[in-house]
Amino acid sequence: MAAQLRYVPSRAARHLVAGGSDVVGLTFPSIARLPIGELMSTDWYSQVALTASQAAFEHGGALTLLPPFVETMNLMKFSLRGVVVLEPTRGDLRIEMLRQCAIPYVTMGLDPGHPDVFTVTPDTAHGIEKLLSHLRAMGARRIAVLSTDSGWHNEVVATEAAREWAIANRCSLDLRTVALVEQDTRAGIVGAARAAAYDLLTGDEVPDAIVGLFEDFGIGILDAASELGLRVPADLLVAQDVDGFKAQHSRPPITALELHASEQVASAIDLLISDSPSSITVPTTLRIRESSSR
């Protein structure tokens, strides 16, 4: 009869009939060699973990922070209702293992290998356009962008948006990739950004603005400018694509994009537990501060 009526039980109904778990898993990406404690010390990931817990509680469930995935890991022992996967990459072991175990999941950041999976993403392209347009309005004509080798889709979107913006606005753009694969501390990541910014600022075509596409990159850029005796913002404009405590309280405070981590992860939990019909894009907010204000 159900088949004749084309009835498809909701996710909540299937869960109740199956007598399933109310535990939602959260899995962090692998960033270089950073241990989980280093990731949790960042504003972004600590905020995501806290909000995910609160969102799971509001749905009558609980949240567990999953350990790093390894091929021998038994996911079934966690009795998961579903998992929120942060920043998947192509060929991501976490995705493959979840699919093999038939565990439902949603992603924060598009899964490039499975673009049909429900996802929550920030409106990165428009955010980067707003940021670069602000720098141009402040007098920047040679802009450098420091990205990473993470392979995250949002970073790919950011660099493509920067390229398109530069062409449309006839602005010089220098895209540099900062290798993070060997870093095992946040201080090491800051040092890698500092070294990349130092190379830019001592090269033949010195930029008048540098944008970092990683939470701690702004601090590294400021360190390089200070080492070279450059004044920010008088001699160099500085910004980054992820806001946080360090950006807000550095000297000078750093202009950044607010990606609304809490809204993103709450939406992801809702997608996982409810029957929301589609993926979600969360708008970004440009926080203009002293590092780019003239």
mmCIF file of C-alpha atoms in Angstrom:
data_model
loop_
_atom_site.group_PDB
_atom_site.id
_atom_site.type_symbol
_atom_site.label_atom_id
_atom_site.label_comp_id
_atom_site.label_asym_id
_atom_site.label_seq_id
_atom_site.Cartn_x
_atom_site.Cartn_y
_atom_site.Cartn_z
ATOM 1 C CA MET A 1 0.000 0.000 0.000
ATOM 2 C CA ALA A 2 2.789 2.441 0.896
ATOM 3 C CA ALA A 3 4.448 1.805 -2.463
ATOM 4 C CA GLN A 4 1.150 2.374 -4.283
ATOM 5 C CA LEU A 5 0.713 5.683 -2.487
ATOM 6 C CA ARG A 6 4.364 6.603 -3.233
ATOM 7 C CA TYR A 7 4.858 7.201 0.469
ATOM 8 C CA VAL A 8 8.425 7.844 1.552
ATOM 9 C CA PRO A 9 8.887 7.990 5.334
ATOM 10 C CA SER A 10 10.678 11.045 6.641
ATOM 11 C CA ARG A 11 14.161 10.768 8.033
ATOM 12 C CA ALA A 12 12.764 11.320 11.516
ATOM 13 C CA ALA A 13 10.155 8.577 11.029
ATOM 14 C CA ARG A 14 12.717 6.097 9.742
ATOM 15 C CA HIS A 15 14.882 6.895 12.744
ATOM 16 C CA LEU A 16 12.062 6.298 15.223
ATOM 17 C CA VAL A 17 11.013 3.017 13.635
ATOM 18 C CA ALA A 18 14.589 1.785 13.609
ATOM 19 C CA GLY A 19 15.047 2.755 17.240
ATOM 20 C CA GLY A 20 18.275 4.473 16.253
ATOM 21 C CA SER A 21 20.773 6.591 18.094
ATOM 22 C CA ASP A 22 20.394 10.286 18.877
ATOM 23 C CA VAL A 23 24.167 10.836 18.686
ATOM 24 C CA VAL A 24 25.512 13.102 15.948
ATOM 25 C CA GLY A 25 29.192 12.918 15.042
ATOM 26 C CA LEU A 26 31.437 15.851 14.140
ATOM 27 C CA THR A 27 34.673 15.212 12.268
ATOM 28 C CA PHE A 28 37.409 17.792 11.783
ATOM 29 C CA PRO A 29 39.575 17.984 8.663
ATOM 30 C CA SER A 30 43.228 17.058 8.634
ATOM 31 C CA ILE A 31 45.259 20.285 8.585
ATOM 32 C CA ALA A 32 48.940 19.616 8.001
ATOM 33 C CA ARG A 33 50.149 17.708 11.076
ATOM 34 C CA LEU A 34 48.168 19.681 13.621
ATOM 35 C CA PRO A 35 46.839 17.554 16.508
ATOM 36 C CA ILE A 36 43.210 17.921 17.515
ATOM 37 C CA GLY A 37 44.172 20.133 20.451
ATOM 38 C CA GLU A 38 45.750 22.688 18.122
ATOM 39 C CA LEU A 39 42.638 22.740 15.943
ATOM 40 C CA MET A 40 40.387 23.192 18.958
ATOM 41 C CA SER A 41 42.451 26.203 20.011
ATOM 42 C CA THR A 42 41.351 28.112 16.904
ATOM 43 C CA ASP A 43 38.303 30.343 17.154
ATOM 44 C CA TRP A 44 36.673 28.740 14.116
ATOM 45 C CA TYR A 45 36.811 25.103 15.220
ATOM 46 C CA SER A 46 36.107 25.753 18.894
ATOM 47 C CA GLN A 47 33.045 27.785 17.919
ATOM 48 C CA VAL A 48 31.894 25.062 15.524
ATOM 49 C CA ALA A 49 32.218 22.349 18.194
ATOM 50 C CA LEU A 50 30.347 24.386 20.812
ATOM 51 C CA THR A 51 27.501 25.356 18.486
ATOM 52 C CA ALA A 52 27.194 21.808 17.129
ATOM 53 C CA SER A 53 26.729 20.527 20.687
ATOM 54 C CA GLN A 54 24.051 23.124 21.388
ATOM 55 C CA ALA A 55 22.249 22.383 18.108
ATOM 56 C CA ALA A 56 22.262 18.636 18.787
ATOM 57 C CA PHE A 57 20.846 19.254 22.281
ATOM 58 C CA GLU A 58 18.057 21.385 20.824
ATOM 59 C CA HIS A 59 17.078 18.439 18.605
ATOM 60 C CA GLY A 60 16.982 16.155 21.638
ATOM 61 C CA GLY A 61 20.271 14.470 20.823
ATOM 62 C CA ALA A 62 23.945 14.634 21.710
ATOM 63 C CA LEU A 63 27.189 15.363 19.898
ATOM 64 C CA THR A 64 30.403 13.353 19.830
ATOM 65 C CA LEU A 65 33.661 14.694 18.446
ATOM 66 C CA LEU A 66 35.082 11.854 16.379
ATOM 67 C CA PRO A 67 38.796 10.969 16.450
ATOM 68 C CA PRO A 68 40.855 11.236 13.254
ATOM 69 C CA PHE A 69 39.744 8.600 10.768
ATOM 70 C CA VAL A 70 42.003 5.643 9.971
ATOM 71 C CA GLU A 71 41.201 2.738 7.664
ATOM 72 C CA THR A 72 40.976 0.249 10.548
ATOM 73 C CA MET A 73 38.521 2.415 12.477
ATOM 74 C CA ASN A 74 35.175 0.803 13.387
ATOM 75 C CA LEU A 75 32.637 3.577 12.875
ATOM 76 C CA MET A 76 29.710 1.384 13.862
ATOM 77 C CA LYS A 77 30.835 1.311 17.497
ATOM 78 C CA PHE A 78 29.862 4.977 17.847
ATOM 79 C CA SER A 79 26.172 4.225 17.058
ATOM 80 C CA LEU A 80 25.855 7.415 15.058
ATOM 81 C CA ARG A 81 22.649 8.871 13.712
ATOM 82 C CA GLY A 82 24.720 10.867 11.253
ATOM 83 C CA VAL A 83 27.891 12.919 10.875
ATOM 84 C CA VAL A 84 28.769 16.510 10.005
ATOM 85 C CA VAL A 85 31.976 16.471 7.941
ATOM 86 C CA LEU A 86 34.030 19.671 8.028
ATOM 87 C CA GLU A 87 35.912 20.750 4.889
ATOM 88 C CA PRO A 88 35.968 17.529 2.824
ATOM 89 C CA THR A 89 38.498 17.111 0.027
ATOM 90 C CA ARG A 90 38.521 14.957 -3.083
ATOM 91 C CA GLY A 91 39.128 11.309 -2.127
ATOM 92 C CA ASP A 92 38.528 12.131 1.551
ATOM 93 C CA LEU A 93 38.891 8.974 3.689
ATOM 94 C CA ARG A 94 36.158 10.202 6.041
ATOM 95 C CA ILE A 95 33.618 10.383 3.217
ATOM 96 C CA GLU A 96 34.535 6.996 1.786
ATOM 97 C CA MET A 97 34.260 5.280 5.182
ATOM 98 C CA LEU A 98 30.924 6.913 5.986
ATOM 99 C CA ARG A 99 29.525 5.848 2.620
ATOM 100 C CA GLN A 100 30.797 2.294 3.067
ATOM 101 C CA CYS A 101 29.056 2.107 6.448
ATOM 102 C CA ALA A 102 25.881 3.745 5.058
ATOM 103 C CA ILE A 103 26.049 6.416 7.759
ATOM 104 C CA PRO A 104 24.175 9.606 6.764
ATOM 105 C CA TYR A 105 26.282 12.734 6.561
ATOM 106 C CA VAL A 106 26.216 16.355 5.506
ATOM 107 C CA THR A 107 29.208 18.575 4.885
ATOM 108 C CA MET A 108 30.358 22.050 5.790
ATOM 109 C CA GLY A 109 32.129 22.925 2.584
ATOM 110 C CA LEU A 110 31.264 21.242 -0.709
ATOM 111 C CA ASP A 111 32.390 17.633 -1.159
ATOM 112 C CA PRO A 112 34.081 17.809 -4.596
ATOM 113 C CA GLY A 113 33.770 14.060 -5.070
ATOM 114 C CA HIS A 114 30.035 13.963 -4.270
ATOM 115 C CA PRO A 115 28.546 17.388 -5.106
ATOM 116 C CA ASP A 116 24.998 16.009 -4.767
ATOM 117 C CA VAL A 117 25.368 15.575 -0.984
ATOM 118 C CA PHE A 118 23.637 18.198 1.162
ATOM 119 C CA THR A 119 26.104 20.853 2.248
ATOM 120 C CA VAL A 120 26.342 24.165 4.070
ATOM 121 C CA THR A 121 28.774 26.677 2.598
ATOM 122 C CA PRO A 122 29.568 30.349 3.151
ATOM 123 C CA ASP A 123 29.016 32.703 0.226
ATOM 124 C CA THR A 124 32.759 32.846 -0.291
ATOM 125 C CA ALA A 125 32.758 34.332 -3.797
ATOM 126 C CA HIS A 126 30.720 37.396 -2.865
ATOM 127 C CA GLY A 127 32.696 37.788 0.350
ATOM 128 C CA ILE A 128 36.012 37.878 -1.511
ATOM 129 C CA GLU A 129 34.587 40.335 -4.039
ATOM 130 C CA LYS A 130 33.492 42.660 -1.214
ATOM 131 C CA LEU A 131 36.874 42.376 0.477
ATOM 132 C CA LEU A 132 38.902 43.083 -2.660
ATOM 133 C CA SER A 133 36.619 45.959 -3.671
ATOM 134 C CA HIS A 134 37.172 47.485 -0.231
ATOM 135 C CA LEU A 135 40.956 47.205 -0.618
ATOM 136 C CA ARG A 136 40.768 48.845 -4.033
ATOM 137 C CA ALA A 137 38.668 51.664 -2.588
ATOM 138 C CA MET A 138 41.432 52.158 -0.008
ATOM 139 C CA GLY A 139 43.977 52.618 -2.801
ATOM 140 C CA ALA A 140 45.293 49.097 -3.437
ATOM 141 C CA ARG A 141 46.341 48.450 -7.035
ATOM 142 C CA ARG A 142 48.685 45.473 -6.558
ATOM 143 C CA ILE A 143 47.015 42.823 -4.404
ATOM 144 C CA ALA A 144 48.568 39.529 -3.314
ATOM 145 C CA VAL A 145 46.556 36.571 -2.017
ATOM 146 C CA LEU A 146 48.083 33.820 0.127
ATOM 147 C CA SER A 147 46.204 30.512 -0.164
ATOM 148 C CA THR A 148 47.130 27.044 1.131
ATOM 149 C CA ASP A 149 47.582 23.526 -0.204
ATOM 150 C CA SER A 150 44.536 22.271 1.742
ATOM 151 C CA GLY A 151 42.429 21.381 -1.303
ATOM 152 C CA TRP A 152 39.286 22.741 0.400
ATOM 153 C CA HIS A 153 36.543 23.752 -1.993
ATOM 154 C CA ASN A 154 35.918 27.095 -0.279
ATOM 155 C CA GLU A 155 39.538 28.065 -0.811
ATOM 156 C CA VAL A 156 39.311 27.085 -4.483
ATOM 157 C CA VAL A 157 36.205 29.267 -4.776
ATOM 158 C CA ALA A 158 38.031 32.147 -3.063
ATOM 159 C CA THR A 159 41.022 32.052 -5.415
ATOM 160 C CA GLU A 160 38.798 31.782 -8.504
ATOM 161 C CA ALA A 161 36.682 34.690 -7.287
ATOM 162 C CA ALA A 162 39.854 36.733 -6.756
ATOM 163 C CA ARG A 163 41.041 35.977 -10.303
ATOM 164 C CA GLU A 164 37.706 36.950 -11.823
ATOM 165 C CA TRP A 165 37.510 40.109 -9.744
ATOM 166 C CA ALA A 166 41.041 41.149 -10.743
ATOM 167 C CA ILE A 167 40.259 40.707 -14.450
ATOM 168 C CA ALA A 168 36.969 42.601 -14.204
ATOM 169 C CA ASN A 169 38.587 45.443 -12.246
ATOM 170 C CA ARG A 170 41.899 45.500 -14.153
ATOM 171 C CA CYS A 171 43.835 45.074 -10.950
ATOM 172 C CA SER A 172 47.192 43.314 -10.563
ATOM 173 C CA LEU A 173 46.814 40.059 -8.614
ATOM 174 C CA ASP A 174 49.578 37.793 -7.300
ATOM 175 C CA LEU A 175 48.338 34.401 -6.064
ATOM 176 C CA ARG A 176 50.758 32.464 -3.853
ATOM 177 C CA THR A 177 50.313 29.019 -2.276
ATOM 178 C CA VAL A 178 51.682 28.516 1.241
ATOM 179 C CA ALA A 179 52.596 24.876 1.911
ATOM 180 C CA LEU A 180 51.312 23.738 5.298
ATOM 181 C CA VAL A 181 51.872 19.993 5.004
ATOM 182 C CA GLU A 182 54.861 19.933 7.370
ATOM 183 C CA GLN A 183 53.410 22.245 10.034
ATOM 184 C CA ASP A 184 52.385 20.759 13.387
ATOM 185 C CA THR A 185 51.568 23.934 15.356
ATOM 186 C CA ARG A 186 49.612 27.136 14.789
ATOM 187 C CA ALA A 187 52.855 29.031 15.379
ATOM 188 C CA GLY A 188 54.360 27.125 12.457
ATOM 189 C CA ILE A 189 51.449 28.162 10.243
ATOM 190 C CA VAL A 190 51.926 31.804 11.240
ATOM 191 C CA GLY A 191 55.632 31.436 10.425
ATOM 192 C CA ALA A 192 54.869 29.998 6.988
ATOM 193 C CA ALA A 193 52.579 32.941 6.232
ATOM 194 C CA ARG A 194 55.216 35.375 7.489
ATOM 195 C CA ALA A 195 57.850 33.840 5.193
ATOM 196 C CA ALA A 196 55.533 34.007 2.167
ATOM 197 C CA ALA A 197 54.617 37.623 2.908
ATOM 198 C CA TYR A 198 58.292 38.517 3.424
ATOM 199 C CA ASP A 199 59.136 37.105 -0.017
ATOM 200 C CA LEU A 200 56.355 39.176 -1.577
ATOM 201 C CA LEU A 201 57.401 42.367 0.185
ATOM 202 C CA THR A 202 61.057 42.010 -0.823
ATOM 203 C CA GLY A 203 60.368 41.004 -4.429
ATOM 204 C CA ASP A 204 60.385 43.018 -7.642
ATOM 205 C CA GLU A 205 56.633 43.723 -7.707
ATOM 206 C CA VAL A 206 55.820 44.706 -4.133
ATOM 207 C CA PRO A 207 52.082 44.499 -3.353
ATOM 208 C CA ASP A 208 50.277 47.291 -1.562
ATOM 209 C CA ALA A 209 47.770 44.836 -0.059
ATOM 210 C CA ILE A 210 48.011 41.189 1.058
ATOM 211 C CA VAL A 211 45.051 38.927 1.831
ATOM 212 C CA GLY A 212 45.475 35.658 3.742
ATOM 213 C CA LEU A 213 43.072 32.781 3.102
ATOM 214 C CA PHE A 214 43.553 31.130 6.495
ATOM 215 C CA GLU A 215 42.653 32.126 10.048
ATOM 216 C CA ASP A 216 46.202 32.803 11.289
ATOM 217 C CA PHE A 217 47.671 34.220 8.067
ATOM 218 C CA GLY A 218 46.908 37.843 8.931
ATOM 219 C CA ILE A 219 49.209 37.673 11.957
ATOM 220 C CA GLY A 220 52.031 36.282 9.816
ATOM 221 C CA ILE A 221 51.571 39.070 7.274
ATOM 222 C CA LEU A 222 51.724 41.692 10.045
ATOM 223 C CA ASP A 223 54.916 40.073 11.377
ATOM 224 C CA ALA A 224 56.579 40.312 7.956
ATOM 225 C CA ALA A 225 55.553 43.948 7.549
ATOM 226 C CA SER A 226 56.886 44.812 11.006
ATOM 227 C CA GLU A 227 60.194 43.059 10.307
ATOM 228 C CA LEU A 228 60.621 45.182 7.182
ATOM 229 C CA GLY A 229 59.644 48.420 8.897
ATOM 230 C CA LEU A 230 56.414 48.781 6.911
ATOM 231 C CA ARG A 231 53.469 50.558 8.486
ATOM 232 C CA VAL A 232 50.026 48.945 8.373
ATOM 233 C CA PRO A 233 47.851 50.379 6.897
ATOM 234 C CA ALA A 234 49.889 53.384 5.689
ATOM 235 C CA ASP A 235 52.375 51.309 3.639
ATOM 236 C CA LEU A 236 50.513 47.997 3.370
ATOM 237 C CA LEU A 237 46.876 46.940 3.631
ATOM 238 C CA VAL A 238 46.272 43.588 5.352
ATOM 239 C CA ALA A 239 43.175 41.361 5.494
ATOM 240 C CA GLN A 240 42.170 37.721 5.863
ATOM 241 C CA ASP A 241 39.155 35.603 4.955
ATOM 242 C CA VAL A 242 38.308 34.212 8.416
ATOM 243 C CA ASP A 243 37.538 36.407 11.406
ATOM 244 C CA GLY A 244 38.590 35.481 14.921
ATOM 245 C CA PHE A 245 39.935 36.653 18.263
ATOM 246 C CA LYS A 246 43.484 37.183 17.010
ATOM 247 C CA ALA A 247 42.285 39.247 14.054
ATOM 248 C CA GLN A 248 40.099 41.361 16.317
ATOM 249 C CA HIS A 249 42.783 41.995 18.943
ATOM 250 C CA SER A 250 46.005 42.199 16.923
ATOM 251 C CA ARG A 251 47.939 45.461 16.553
ATOM 252 C CA PRO A 252 46.438 46.787 14.362
ATOM 253 C CA PRO A 253 43.136 44.857 14.290
ATOM 254 C CA ILE A 254 42.809 42.931 11.016
ATOM 255 C CA THR A 255 40.020 43.343 8.478
ATOM 256 C CA ALA A 256 38.377 39.953 7.938
ATOM 257 C CA LEU A 257 35.342 38.116 6.616
ATOM 258 C CA GLU A 258 32.890 36.883 9.219
ATOM 259 C CA LEU A 259 31.802 33.461 7.935
ATOM 260 C CA HIS A 260 29.195 32.939 10.678
ATOM 261 C CA ALA A 261 30.457 29.564 11.864
ATOM 262 C CA SER A 262 27.628 29.170 14.379
ATOM 263 C CA GLU A 263 24.953 29.645 11.733
ATOM 264 C CA GLN A 264 26.724 27.249 9.372
ATOM 265 C CA VAL A 265 27.038 24.359 11.815
ATOM 266 C CA ALA A 266 23.540 24.835 13.264
ATOM 267 C CA SER A 267 22.207 24.622 9.703
ATOM 268 C CA ALA A 268 24.296 21.494 9.089
ATOM 269 C CA ILE A 269 22.888 19.762 12.180
ATOM 270 C CA ASP A 270 19.383 20.704 11.062
ATOM 271 C CA LEU A 271 20.044 19.314 7.576
ATOM 272 C CA LEU A 272 21.255 16.065 9.091
ATOM 273 C CA ILE A 273 18.378 15.561 11.507
ATOM 274 C CA SER A 274 15.418 17.141 9.722
ATOM 275 C CA ASP A 275 14.074 16.792 6.206
ATOM 276 C CA SER A 276 15.338 20.103 4.842
ATOM 277 C CA PRO A 277 15.044 19.972 1.050
ATOM 278 C CA SER A 278 18.324 21.464 -0.126
ATOM 279 C CA SER A 279 21.810 22.696 0.608
ATOM 280 C CA ILE A 280 22.299 26.053 2.316
ATOM 281 C CA THR A 281 24.519 29.035 1.515
ATOM 282 C CA VAL A 282 25.253 31.380 4.421
ATOM 283 C CA PRO A 283 26.040 35.047 3.623
ATOM 284 C CA THR A 284 29.351 36.504 4.790
ATOM 285 C CA THR A 285 29.955 39.848 6.509
ATOM 286 C CA LEU A 286 32.969 42.078 5.891
ATOM 287 C CA ARG A 287 34.451 43.372 9.156
ATOM 288 C CA ILE A 288 36.507 46.434 8.226
ATOM 289 C CA ARG A 289 39.206 47.281 10.758
ATOM 290 C CA GLU A 290 42.321 49.415 11.092
ATOM 291 C CA SER A 291 44.612 47.135 9.028
ATOM 292 C CA SER A 292 42.887 48.222 5.799
ATOM 293 C CA SER A 293 41.453 51.652 6.666
ATOM 294 C CA ARG A 294 43.083 54.780 5.299
#
